[in-house]
């Protein structure tokens, strides 16, 4: 029964498929940023890390033939980029937001520079997990073919939730994020905690990039990411710095991002590009709604420069 | 006696203000030269190509100034809000909106208007860009929305709106390969400057820079803005109109970027299409930071950056390097520049270096406490 005509049911189905695919980079980047921001630092450069991760994953997958080595490469390059961000921010009087912008631009530049020869060759895709075997509707099977990186992302979100809530190390990270002085008084080095939080967070963003180039859309070109990293950073504010909320917010966003292509698939092509603007507009609305005139955000790490005036 | 020491101190401060960015640029070039070395390319050839294509001839200067003109105005979009402590990086979007609005309005103006039409279109473009970034300032002051994220998000929105309009409702049926709006009437083409074959947009940029320098350095309005930038709470307690200043300076910055878009449409592209989002808005971020958000310095740095942009094509062809080469160079310079901030101000070199110790376990000691966050 492959020829089932779904009609308008195709729209929610395509949005479900979108939620399960488009959301993967959002999940990884927002979890990474969540970890970094919980330690009291903001890394605006994750858009660059995402593009860099996408490029290195693709390049390594092409060179070695193994997509999982590609994911590992993206993880490592993300960690390196995070280490760079964090080292620079550790210097006195160096502003984390400005460094983030610089590393975003440099990361995109380096990715385009190094990745130029890899636009043509085809890299092996990451293996997929088929959850639609119980149904004989082809479209549903296609929608439920998900990335292993989504599964890993869900586990990471749960792990991060447990980490913050129930572990000593998580408590230390939160303490550093809430009060530099309190953490120091307890004998912890805020800079060291922030360094490793940024490194790990940036590595996660690199994995998000790998899912872009190796699963969905599954190719490498210069337009592979258009602000997904930035949206994910904004999502963390909406998610009130809670890893599980980051997960839900990302899934929601994946679905919203798939609205344009979904409507196009049922023949509505009017205002095609405007639907591309939808995720940015929605993010902006969420930012407006979740911000507050006093600049104090509920649930925000107190040391975060984004909430200080 | 004390007067002399005051002058000496002012001089040395000014010298450091100048030396730090210059050293940062040089260091950036050295790092980039090492990168070229590792790729078996000659840094000397790279430098000579920049010189040749950017500054070596009258033709090169034309190319350079052609790019410097929008860069100056776009850098003001970063520099003006920065004086109040805002990091606005959405100049690219304001330029797109400004240019797009001009392309929309132009067909309604009679070609007989001539120069008056050019003035009207410039004002329209500036107004559109001003409202675009002014909205960012409004959200910042009224709702506390982070201006950096908001302005960049709005850039993506602006580009989507541009793509929607030029491929759909506003598409000129005659534009086949590259969807564009109807071309702006030649009566509204910006006149050239006398000596060089560069449009008058450069003069507009120069005038804007000098005006905003005067506004910031010599008027009470600018003084208020600088107080807000130094300490927003103190400014509030002083009874300064902090919100209005933030919205006003954001509007002014956006108006500059919108004007840049208007000029690009009237002098270069002639109709709105995808090339309006040229990426110059991002290069302008670096221009503003290198100029330390001083409008006078923006002029100089924008010309240098314009030369770099102008030489991009030749470097690609002659040295067989990807088009992202200039992006990498700009990124390296940006990173080095921001790191050099740590050398500025009271404490000397040694103290900031100790802050690296925390990274290596075991080396952590009380010396690291000097580092601020």
XYZ file of C-alpha atoms in Angstrom:
682
model
C 0.000 0.000 0.000
C 2.710 2.436 -0.892
C 0.432 4.595 -3.001
C -1.822 5.748 -0.156
C -3.067 9.250 -0.797
C -2.742 11.132 2.473
C -4.018 14.500 1.319
C -4.060 17.041 4.115
C -2.935 14.440 6.617
C 0.416 14.830 4.928
C 0.917 18.169 6.660
C 0.912 16.993 10.300
C 2.828 13.910 9.213
C 5.499 16.009 7.526
C 5.641 18.180 10.624
C 6.114 15.096 12.782
C 8.881 13.954 10.457
C 10.343 17.451 10.652
C 10.119 17.476 14.415
C 12.094 14.242 14.519
C 14.733 15.350 11.991
C 15.081 19.107 11.903
C 15.133 19.162 15.696
C 18.325 17.119 16.131
C 20.803 20.016 15.707
C 18.544 22.194 17.896
C 18.620 19.549 20.634
C 22.393 19.186 20.644
C 23.207 22.876 20.405
C 20.655 23.912 23.023
C 21.839 21.236 25.452
C 25.422 22.368 24.923
C 24.523 26.000 25.444
C 22.438 25.032 28.473
C 25.497 23.454 30.091
C 27.712 26.447 29.262
C 25.178 29.006 30.470
C 24.466 27.094 33.659
C 28.129 27.686 34.498
C 27.544 31.415 34.003
C 28.954 32.020 30.586
C 27.288 32.598 27.238
C 28.772 31.174 24.052
C 27.253 32.958 21.059
C 29.753 31.238 18.804
C 27.843 27.956 18.657
C 26.515 28.852 15.206
C 30.143 28.724 14.066
C 30.733 25.490 15.972
C 27.677 23.970 14.283
C 28.935 24.796 10.790
C 32.458 23.701 11.680
C 31.117 20.424 13.110
C 29.011 19.817 9.998
C 32.023 20.362 7.754
C 34.500 18.248 9.728
C 32.014 15.393 10.159
C 31.368 15.357 6.426
C 35.036 15.636 5.495
C 36.118 12.846 7.835
C 33.216 10.649 6.714
C 34.272 11.149 3.089
C 37.935 10.459 3.852
C 37.466 7.402 6.098
C 34.151 6.081 4.833
C 32.885 5.916 8.405
C 30.138 8.334 9.435
C 30.700 7.598 13.128
C 34.318 8.738 12.841
C 32.835 11.872 11.309
C 30.673 12.394 14.400
C 33.745 11.904 16.579
C 35.655 14.477 14.528
C 32.791 16.958 14.931
C 32.794 16.323 18.672
C 36.540 16.936 18.899
C 36.569 20.053 16.734
C 33.660 21.377 18.786
C 35.676 20.786 21.946
C 38.680 22.583 20.452
C 36.504 25.546 19.472
C 35.010 25.613 22.956
C 38.486 25.530 24.486
C 39.449 28.485 22.323
C 36.345 30.438 23.369
C 36.868 29.618 26.996
C 40.593 30.391 27.051
C 39.962 33.795 25.530
C 37.119 34.518 27.951
C 39.371 33.558 30.854
C 41.577 36.526 30.062
C 40.743 39.582 32.098
C 38.434 42.139 30.498
C 37.644 39.957 27.493
C 33.921 39.990 26.765
C 32.269 36.598 26.189
C 29.607 37.927 23.813
C 32.143 39.657 21.556
C 34.403 36.590 21.530
C 31.353 34.519 20.609
C 30.645 36.746 17.613
C 34.294 36.602 16.511
C 34.454 32.810 16.816
C 31.131 32.472 14.995
C 32.526 34.424 12.034
C 35.902 32.669 12.170
C 34.279 29.227 12.516
C 32.075 29.788 9.479
C 35.083 31.151 7.560
C 37.297 28.184 8.436
C 34.518 25.699 7.630
C 33.954 27.236 4.187
C 37.701 27.471 3.602
C 38.556 23.886 4.526
C 35.266 22.433 3.323
C 35.420 23.772 -0.236
C 36.732 20.486 -1.755
C 34.068 18.444 0.058
C 30.998 20.038 -1.491
C 31.050 17.607 -4.435
C 31.877 14.164 -2.955
C 29.147 12.097 -1.328
C 29.682 11.055 2.277
C 28.137 7.896 3.745
C 25.067 8.777 5.820
C 24.642 7.804 9.433
C 22.593 4.628 9.820
C 18.950 5.309 10.636
C 16.621 3.701 13.119
C 13.271 2.610 11.684
C 10.418 2.873 14.155
C 7.647 2.690 11.579
C 7.758 -1.069 10.949
C 4.307 -1.580 12.498
C 2.642 0.521 9.846
C 2.371 -0.216 6.161
C 1.963 3.412 5.124
C 5.177 4.366 3.384
C 4.988 8.015 4.381
C 4.603 7.117 8.035
C 7.527 4.729 7.826
C 9.603 7.470 6.254
C 8.556 9.942 8.942
C 9.495 7.536 11.716
C 12.935 6.772 10.320
C 14.976 8.634 12.877
C 18.609 9.371 13.476
C 20.602 7.593 16.149
C 21.824 11.047 17.072
C 18.227 11.887 18.063
C 18.189 8.889 20.403
C 21.562 9.891 21.814
C 20.332 13.469 22.135
C 17.304 12.380 24.180
C 19.574 10.336 26.459
C 21.963 13.277 26.790
C 19.078 15.546 27.791
C 17.987 13.103 30.500
C 21.588 12.612 31.621
C 22.130 16.365 31.817
C 18.907 16.725 33.819
C 20.137 14.122 36.306
C 23.598 15.704 36.288
C 22.272 19.109 37.321
C 19.736 17.846 39.813
C 21.363 14.904 41.554
C 25.142 15.008 41.220
C 27.749 16.919 43.164
C 29.504 17.993 40.002
C 26.231 19.355 38.663
C 25.737 21.296 41.854
C 29.230 22.759 41.504
C 28.451 23.883 37.947
C 25.216 25.508 39.105
C 26.963 27.186 42.035
C 29.563 28.677 39.723
C 26.778 29.892 37.451
C 24.870 31.511 40.274
C 27.642 33.026 42.306
C 31.250 33.395 41.363
C 32.099 34.448 44.915
C 30.229 31.630 46.643
C 31.955 29.079 44.447
C 35.330 30.612 45.243
C 34.560 30.659 48.930
C 33.828 26.941 48.729
C 37.201 26.407 47.107
C 36.138 25.798 43.530
C 37.719 27.601 40.628
C 34.959 29.262 38.588
C 37.246 29.670 35.603
C 38.124 25.976 35.516
C 34.476 24.926 35.843
C 33.472 27.361 33.108
C 36.312 26.171 30.903
C 35.182 22.565 30.973
C 31.486 23.481 30.719
C 32.211 25.482 27.598
C 34.375 22.722 26.115
C 31.712 20.059 26.685
C 28.903 22.345 25.540
C 30.739 23.257 22.372
C 31.520 19.581 21.686
C 27.759 18.879 21.839
C 27.143 21.662 19.330
C 29.724 19.985 17.076
C 27.684 16.755 17.205
C 24.634 18.799 16.215
C 26.591 19.905 13.149
C 27.389 16.275 12.319
C 23.678 15.484 12.282
C 23.140 18.286 9.765
C 25.691 17.058 7.272
C 25.421 13.298 7.843
C 21.697 12.735 8.421
C 19.341 15.566 7.627
C 19.632 17.258 5.161
C 22.658 15.004 4.804
C 24.947 17.060 2.631
C 27.631 19.661 3.049
C 27.429 23.082 1.459
C 27.982 26.661 2.503
C 24.328 27.195 3.346
C 24.024 24.102 5.567
C 23.114 26.148 8.617
C 21.271 29.400 8.517
C 21.037 30.455 12.097
C 20.029 27.118 13.689
C 22.854 27.541 16.178
C 21.648 31.012 17.059
C 18.019 29.869 17.394
C 19.168 27.094 19.706
C 20.962 29.615 21.900
C 17.731 31.617 22.111
C 15.778 28.435 22.874
C 17.798 27.936 26.052
C 16.323 31.162 27.431
C 12.830 29.968 26.486
C 13.605 26.610 28.122
C 14.568 28.384 31.333
C 17.941 26.615 31.397
C 16.333 23.187 31.979
C 17.769 20.363 29.803
C 14.419 18.558 29.453
C 12.722 21.792 28.416
C 15.482 22.251 25.838
C 14.487 18.880 24.413
C 10.768 19.751 24.148
C 11.487 23.218 22.782
C 13.769 21.757 20.103
C 11.170 19.181 19.030
C 8.544 21.917 18.840
C 10.878 23.988 16.751
C 11.753 21.178 14.390
C 8.045 20.799 13.685
C 7.598 24.530 13.119
C 10.589 24.577 10.794
C 9.047 21.798 8.709
C 5.830 23.759 8.148
C 7.091 25.414 4.956
C 8.236 22.256 3.157
C 5.148 20.412 4.478
C 2.721 22.920 2.972
C 4.728 22.856 -0.219
C 4.312 19.090 -0.411
C 0.519 19.481 -0.549
C 0.767 22.082 -3.262
C 0.879 25.363 -1.372
C 3.922 27.137 -2.716
C 2.694 30.699 -2.201
C 4.995 32.576 0.155
C 7.480 29.718 0.225
C 10.327 31.905 1.442
C 8.124 33.501 4.074
C 7.748 30.118 5.758
C 11.514 30.040 5.953
C 11.267 33.166 8.076
C 8.839 31.474 10.467
C 11.418 29.901 12.829
C 13.228 33.224 13.249
C 10.011 35.145 13.853
C 8.798 32.545 16.352
C 12.160 32.620 18.151
C 11.986 36.390 18.345
C 8.439 36.229 19.734
C 9.526 33.661 22.322
C 12.445 35.900 23.298
C 10.115 38.872 23.682
C 7.656 36.861 25.732
C 10.210 35.234 28.003
C 12.309 38.339 28.628
C 11.327 40.771 31.304
C 11.622 44.533 31.566
C 13.681 44.267 34.739
C 16.175 42.058 32.970
C 15.806 39.376 35.620
C 14.794 36.085 34.116
C 13.206 33.336 36.153
C 15.532 30.357 36.376
C 18.464 32.203 34.882
C 21.962 31.573 36.225
C 22.725 34.750 38.136
C 26.234 35.199 36.745
C 25.045 35.217 33.148
C 26.015 38.412 31.344
C 22.947 38.154 29.133
C 20.675 38.817 32.099
C 22.819 41.449 33.752
C 22.448 45.096 32.884
C 54.230 70.027 37.031
C 51.009 68.105 37.526
C 49.801 69.536 34.246
C 52.812 68.053 32.460
C 52.284 64.632 33.968
C 48.625 64.858 33.001
C 49.573 65.552 29.389
C 52.113 62.747 29.414
C 49.572 60.331 30.799
C 46.971 61.386 28.232
C 49.550 60.938 25.475
C 50.579 57.491 26.622
C 46.936 56.450 26.937
C 46.268 57.652 23.410
C 49.355 55.828 22.190
C 48.234 52.563 23.793
C 44.747 53.054 22.321
C 46.418 53.192 18.924
C 49.150 50.594 19.399
C 46.960 47.779 20.709
C 44.676 47.490 17.642
C 47.591 47.987 15.248
C 49.542 45.210 16.982
C 46.422 43.037 16.935
C 46.071 43.444 13.179
C 49.765 42.692 12.659
C 49.586 39.621 14.899
C 46.487 38.522 13.004
C 48.402 38.803 9.748
C 51.317 36.811 11.198
C 48.995 34.013 12.342
C 47.385 34.032 8.914
C 50.799 34.001 7.229
C 51.671 30.840 9.167
C 48.415 29.312 7.933
C 49.314 30.199 4.338
C 52.776 28.725 4.869
C 51.258 25.453 5.992
C 49.225 25.412 2.764
C 52.337 25.994 0.644
C 51.216 29.465 -0.323
C 53.446 32.506 -0.144
C 52.383 35.132 2.421
C 54.485 37.655 0.503
C 52.486 37.031 -2.643
C 49.303 37.335 -0.556
C 50.355 40.710 0.815
C 51.470 41.992 -2.573
C 48.158 40.952 -4.120
C 46.251 42.864 -1.438
C 48.402 45.881 -2.187
C 47.976 45.510 -5.936
C 44.223 44.892 -5.982
C 43.375 47.162 -3.083
C 45.663 50.153 -3.172
C 48.164 49.832 -6.040
C 46.431 51.832 -8.772
C 43.629 54.300 -9.383
C 41.460 51.400 -10.498
C 42.286 49.501 -7.296
C 41.388 52.529 -5.197
C 38.066 52.784 -6.998
C 37.286 49.191 -6.101
C 38.403 49.720 -2.532
C 36.372 52.882 -1.996
C 33.352 51.298 -3.655
C 33.368 48.740 -0.838
C 34.426 51.185 1.847
C 31.325 53.331 1.227
C 28.778 50.786 2.528
C 31.277 49.484 5.117
C 31.526 52.932 6.739
C 27.759 53.234 7.151
C 27.352 49.604 8.222
C 30.121 49.969 10.811
C 28.248 52.940 12.283
C 25.311 50.576 12.824
C 27.592 48.620 15.193
C 29.534 51.561 16.598
C 26.659 53.892 17.560
C 24.701 51.439 19.743
C 28.057 50.197 21.090
C 28.611 53.595 22.701
C 25.696 52.734 24.982
C 27.043 49.255 25.656
C 24.856 47.478 23.100
C 26.255 44.794 20.795
C 24.123 45.081 17.659
C 25.246 42.818 14.819
C 22.211 43.011 12.547
C 23.399 45.768 10.210
C 23.218 43.341 7.303
C 19.453 43.016 7.844
C 18.909 46.769 8.104
C 20.872 47.222 4.864
C 18.683 44.635 3.121
C 15.471 46.249 4.400
C 16.704 49.745 3.462
C 17.649 48.669 -0.057
C 14.454 46.681 -0.514
C 12.263 49.605 0.561
C 14.039 51.871 -1.916
C 13.445 49.374 -4.719
C 9.756 49.223 -3.742
C 9.241 52.988 -3.509
C 11.334 54.052 -6.533
C 8.814 53.066 -9.253
C 6.258 55.415 -7.669
C 8.494 58.458 -8.068
C 8.484 60.450 -11.295
C 11.924 60.321 -12.988
C 11.675 64.091 -13.481
C 12.303 64.507 -9.738
C 16.005 63.864 -10.320
C 18.146 64.764 -7.332
C 15.061 65.385 -5.185
C 14.102 61.775 -5.888
C 17.542 60.599 -4.759
C 17.129 62.510 -1.513
C 13.628 61.092 -0.965
C 14.824 57.544 -1.627
C 17.810 57.972 0.691
C 15.531 59.191 3.466
C 13.115 56.314 2.844
C 15.935 53.752 3.000
C 17.387 55.315 6.144
C 13.953 55.417 7.775
C 13.316 51.740 7.012
C 16.711 50.673 8.385
C 16.278 52.970 11.377
C 12.913 51.462 12.287
C 14.395 47.963 11.844
C 17.234 48.422 14.346
C 15.208 50.942 16.366
C 12.850 48.050 17.076
C 15.813 46.113 18.462
C 16.572 49.054 20.772
C 12.914 49.244 21.776
C 12.820 45.541 22.644
C 16.045 45.943 24.582
C 14.922 48.894 26.664
C 11.277 47.924 27.195
C 11.483 44.138 27.445
C 15.146 43.438 28.150
C 15.459 41.313 24.977
C 19.098 40.574 24.178
C 19.971 42.903 21.304
C 22.717 40.716 19.828
C 20.500 37.675 19.308
C 17.454 39.741 18.311
C 19.295 41.761 15.672
C 20.886 38.677 14.095
C 17.546 36.826 14.065
C 16.001 39.840 12.337
C 18.718 39.672 9.682
C 17.570 36.173 8.744
C 13.990 37.472 8.637
C 15.056 40.379 6.403
C 16.798 38.043 3.955
C 13.758 35.734 3.868
C 11.481 38.713 3.149
C 13.878 39.863 0.409
C 13.899 36.399 -1.202
C 10.122 36.162 -0.936
C 9.495 39.537 -2.563
C 12.047 39.314 -5.380
C 11.040 35.789 -6.385
C 7.324 36.421 -5.937
C 5.172 39.548 -5.801
C 7.821 42.064 -6.837
C 9.649 40.046 -9.441
C 10.435 41.808 -12.674
C 9.363 39.296 -15.368
C 12.364 40.388 -17.425
C 14.838 39.167 -14.781
C 15.295 35.548 -15.756
C 18.503 34.187 -14.296
C 18.564 36.273 -11.191
C 15.135 37.182 -9.813
C 15.111 40.943 -9.178
C 12.689 43.783 -8.647
C 12.032 46.352 -11.347
C 15.201 48.386 -11.932
C 15.362 51.810 -10.310
C 15.101 54.579 -12.895
C 18.463 55.854 -14.146
C 17.363 59.352 -13.102
C 17.952 58.171 -9.528
C 21.459 56.842 -10.113
C 23.768 58.344 -7.550
C 26.159 60.832 -9.197
C 29.855 60.069 -9.216
C 32.611 61.940 -7.442
C 34.870 64.093 -9.551
C 38.357 62.669 -9.455
C 37.642 58.985 -8.960
C 34.934 56.909 -10.513
C 33.302 56.309 -7.130
C 29.703 57.222 -6.336
C 28.798 59.977 -3.891
C 27.821 57.410 -1.247
C 31.375 57.651 0.050
C 30.877 61.341 0.847
C 27.634 60.526 2.630
C 29.558 58.024 4.762
C 32.277 60.569 5.539
C 29.727 63.203 6.531
C 27.820 60.683 8.671
C 31.009 59.690 10.511
C 32.029 63.267 11.228
C 28.494 64.171 12.311
C 28.216 61.249 14.715
C 31.705 61.879 16.075
C 30.631 65.455 16.813
C 27.341 64.251 18.323
C 29.049 61.772 20.639
C 32.106 63.821 21.587
C 30.786 67.372 21.640
C 27.107 67.421 22.577
C 25.279 66.773 25.834
C 23.250 64.127 24.046
C 26.433 62.230 23.222
C 27.703 62.770 26.745
C 24.512 61.187 28.066
C 24.981 58.248 25.713
C 28.533 57.726 26.935
C 27.350 57.743 30.548
C 24.752 55.084 29.715
C 27.526 53.056 28.093
C 29.801 53.380 31.087
C 27.222 52.669 33.771
C 23.575 52.264 32.954
C 22.451 52.299 36.574
C 24.297 55.536 37.316
C 22.738 57.074 34.221
C 19.300 56.027 35.458
C 19.939 57.566 38.865
C 21.105 60.755 37.207
C 17.715 60.965 35.555
C 19.023 60.488 32.027
C 16.434 59.256 29.504
C 18.142 55.869 29.197
C 15.371 54.199 27.166
C 15.104 57.062 24.690
C 18.881 57.152 24.270
C 19.029 53.411 23.600
C 16.164 53.540 21.110
C 17.504 56.728 19.495
C 21.048 55.481 18.993
C 19.779 52.132 17.709
C 17.563 54.037 15.280
C 20.513 56.178 14.161
C 22.708 53.110 13.615
C 19.973 51.324 11.714
C 19.360 54.445 9.627
C 23.027 54.405 8.581
C 22.773 50.753 7.552
C 19.493 51.405 5.737
C 21.158 54.295 3.944
C 23.965 51.945 2.934
C 21.345 49.657 1.396
C 19.674 52.585 -0.386
C 23.025 53.668 -1.816
C 23.890 50.140 -2.913
C 20.567 49.986 -4.807
C 20.834 53.445 -6.358
C 24.527 53.290 -7.259
C 25.557 49.650 -7.639
C 22.837 46.990 -8.051
C 20.116 49.213 -9.605
C 17.444 46.703 -8.500
C 16.914 44.622 -5.369
C 18.003 40.993 -5.595
C 19.845 38.370 -3.567
C 23.205 40.150 -3.983
C 21.938 42.881 -1.672
C 22.760 40.536 1.233
C 26.445 40.742 0.414
C 27.837 39.916 3.852
C 29.409 43.364 4.161
C 27.310 43.830 7.302
C 29.397 41.146 9.001
C 32.734 42.590 7.867
C 31.495 45.890 9.278
C 31.305 44.354 12.775
C 35.066 43.898 12.658
C 35.519 47.418 11.256
C 33.634 48.909 14.203
C 35.504 46.858 16.806
C 38.887 47.690 15.230
C 37.908 51.360 15.276
C 36.996 50.988 18.940
C 33.560 52.377 17.981
C 35.048 55.798 17.242
C 33.354 57.170 14.073
C 36.566 58.945 12.957
C 38.558 55.729 13.141
C 35.731 53.907 11.331
C 36.592 55.953 8.223
C 40.190 54.787 8.167
C 39.523 51.155 9.081
C 36.671 50.877 6.551
C 39.016 51.941 3.754
C 41.593 49.335 4.821
C 38.897 46.653 5.054
C 37.509 47.783 1.706
C 40.938 47.120 0.199
C 40.964 43.655 1.719
C 37.505 42.917 0.303
C 38.473 44.314 -3.085
C 41.493 42.026 -3.352
C 39.479 38.895 -2.575
C 38.770 38.033 -6.196
C 42.359 38.368 -7.369
C 43.636 36.324 -4.418
C 41.194 33.547 -5.263
C 42.279 33.388 -8.876
C 46.023 33.903 -8.538
C 46.686 31.799 -5.444
C 43.974 29.206 -6.004
C 42.432 29.785 -2.583
C 38.739 29.458 -1.675
C 36.584 32.606 -1.547
C 36.333 32.227 2.235
C 40.033 33.186 2.572
C 39.249 36.794 3.465
C 36.635 35.609 5.962
C 39.278 33.532 7.724
C 41.713 36.440 7.789
C 39.021 38.737 9.187
C 38.077 36.140 11.791
C 41.685 35.696 12.901
C 42.172 39.451 13.233
C 38.894 39.727 15.176
C 39.890 37.014 17.649
C 43.364 38.472 18.195
C 41.894 41.955 18.604
C 39.448 40.854 21.286
C 42.160 38.953 23.136
C 44.311 42.071 23.108
C 41.660 43.817 25.210
C 43.286 42.108 28.163
C 46.457 44.193 27.664
C 44.503 47.407 28.055
C 44.097 49.347 31.292
C 45.727 49.190 34.671
C 47.195 45.777 35.340
C 50.247 44.825 33.365
C 50.872 41.846 31.151
C 51.733 39.327 33.836
C 48.519 39.330 35.763
C 46.195 38.369 32.952
C 48.440 35.499 31.950
C 48.151 33.886 35.353
C 44.475 33.347 34.678
C 45.430 30.558 32.312
C 46.647 28.516 35.254
C 43.197 27.350 36.258
C 42.998 25.191 33.166
C 45.903 23.023 34.167
C 44.941 21.111 37.302
C 47.417 21.493 40.120
C 48.771 24.772 38.949
C 45.774 26.583 40.311
C 46.725 28.966 43.065
C 45.811 32.287 44.528
C 47.468 34.177 41.686
C 44.536 33.300 39.466
C 42.170 35.303 41.583
C 43.157 38.519 39.844
C 41.255 37.557 36.742
C 37.802 38.953 36.464
C 35.071 37.137 34.692
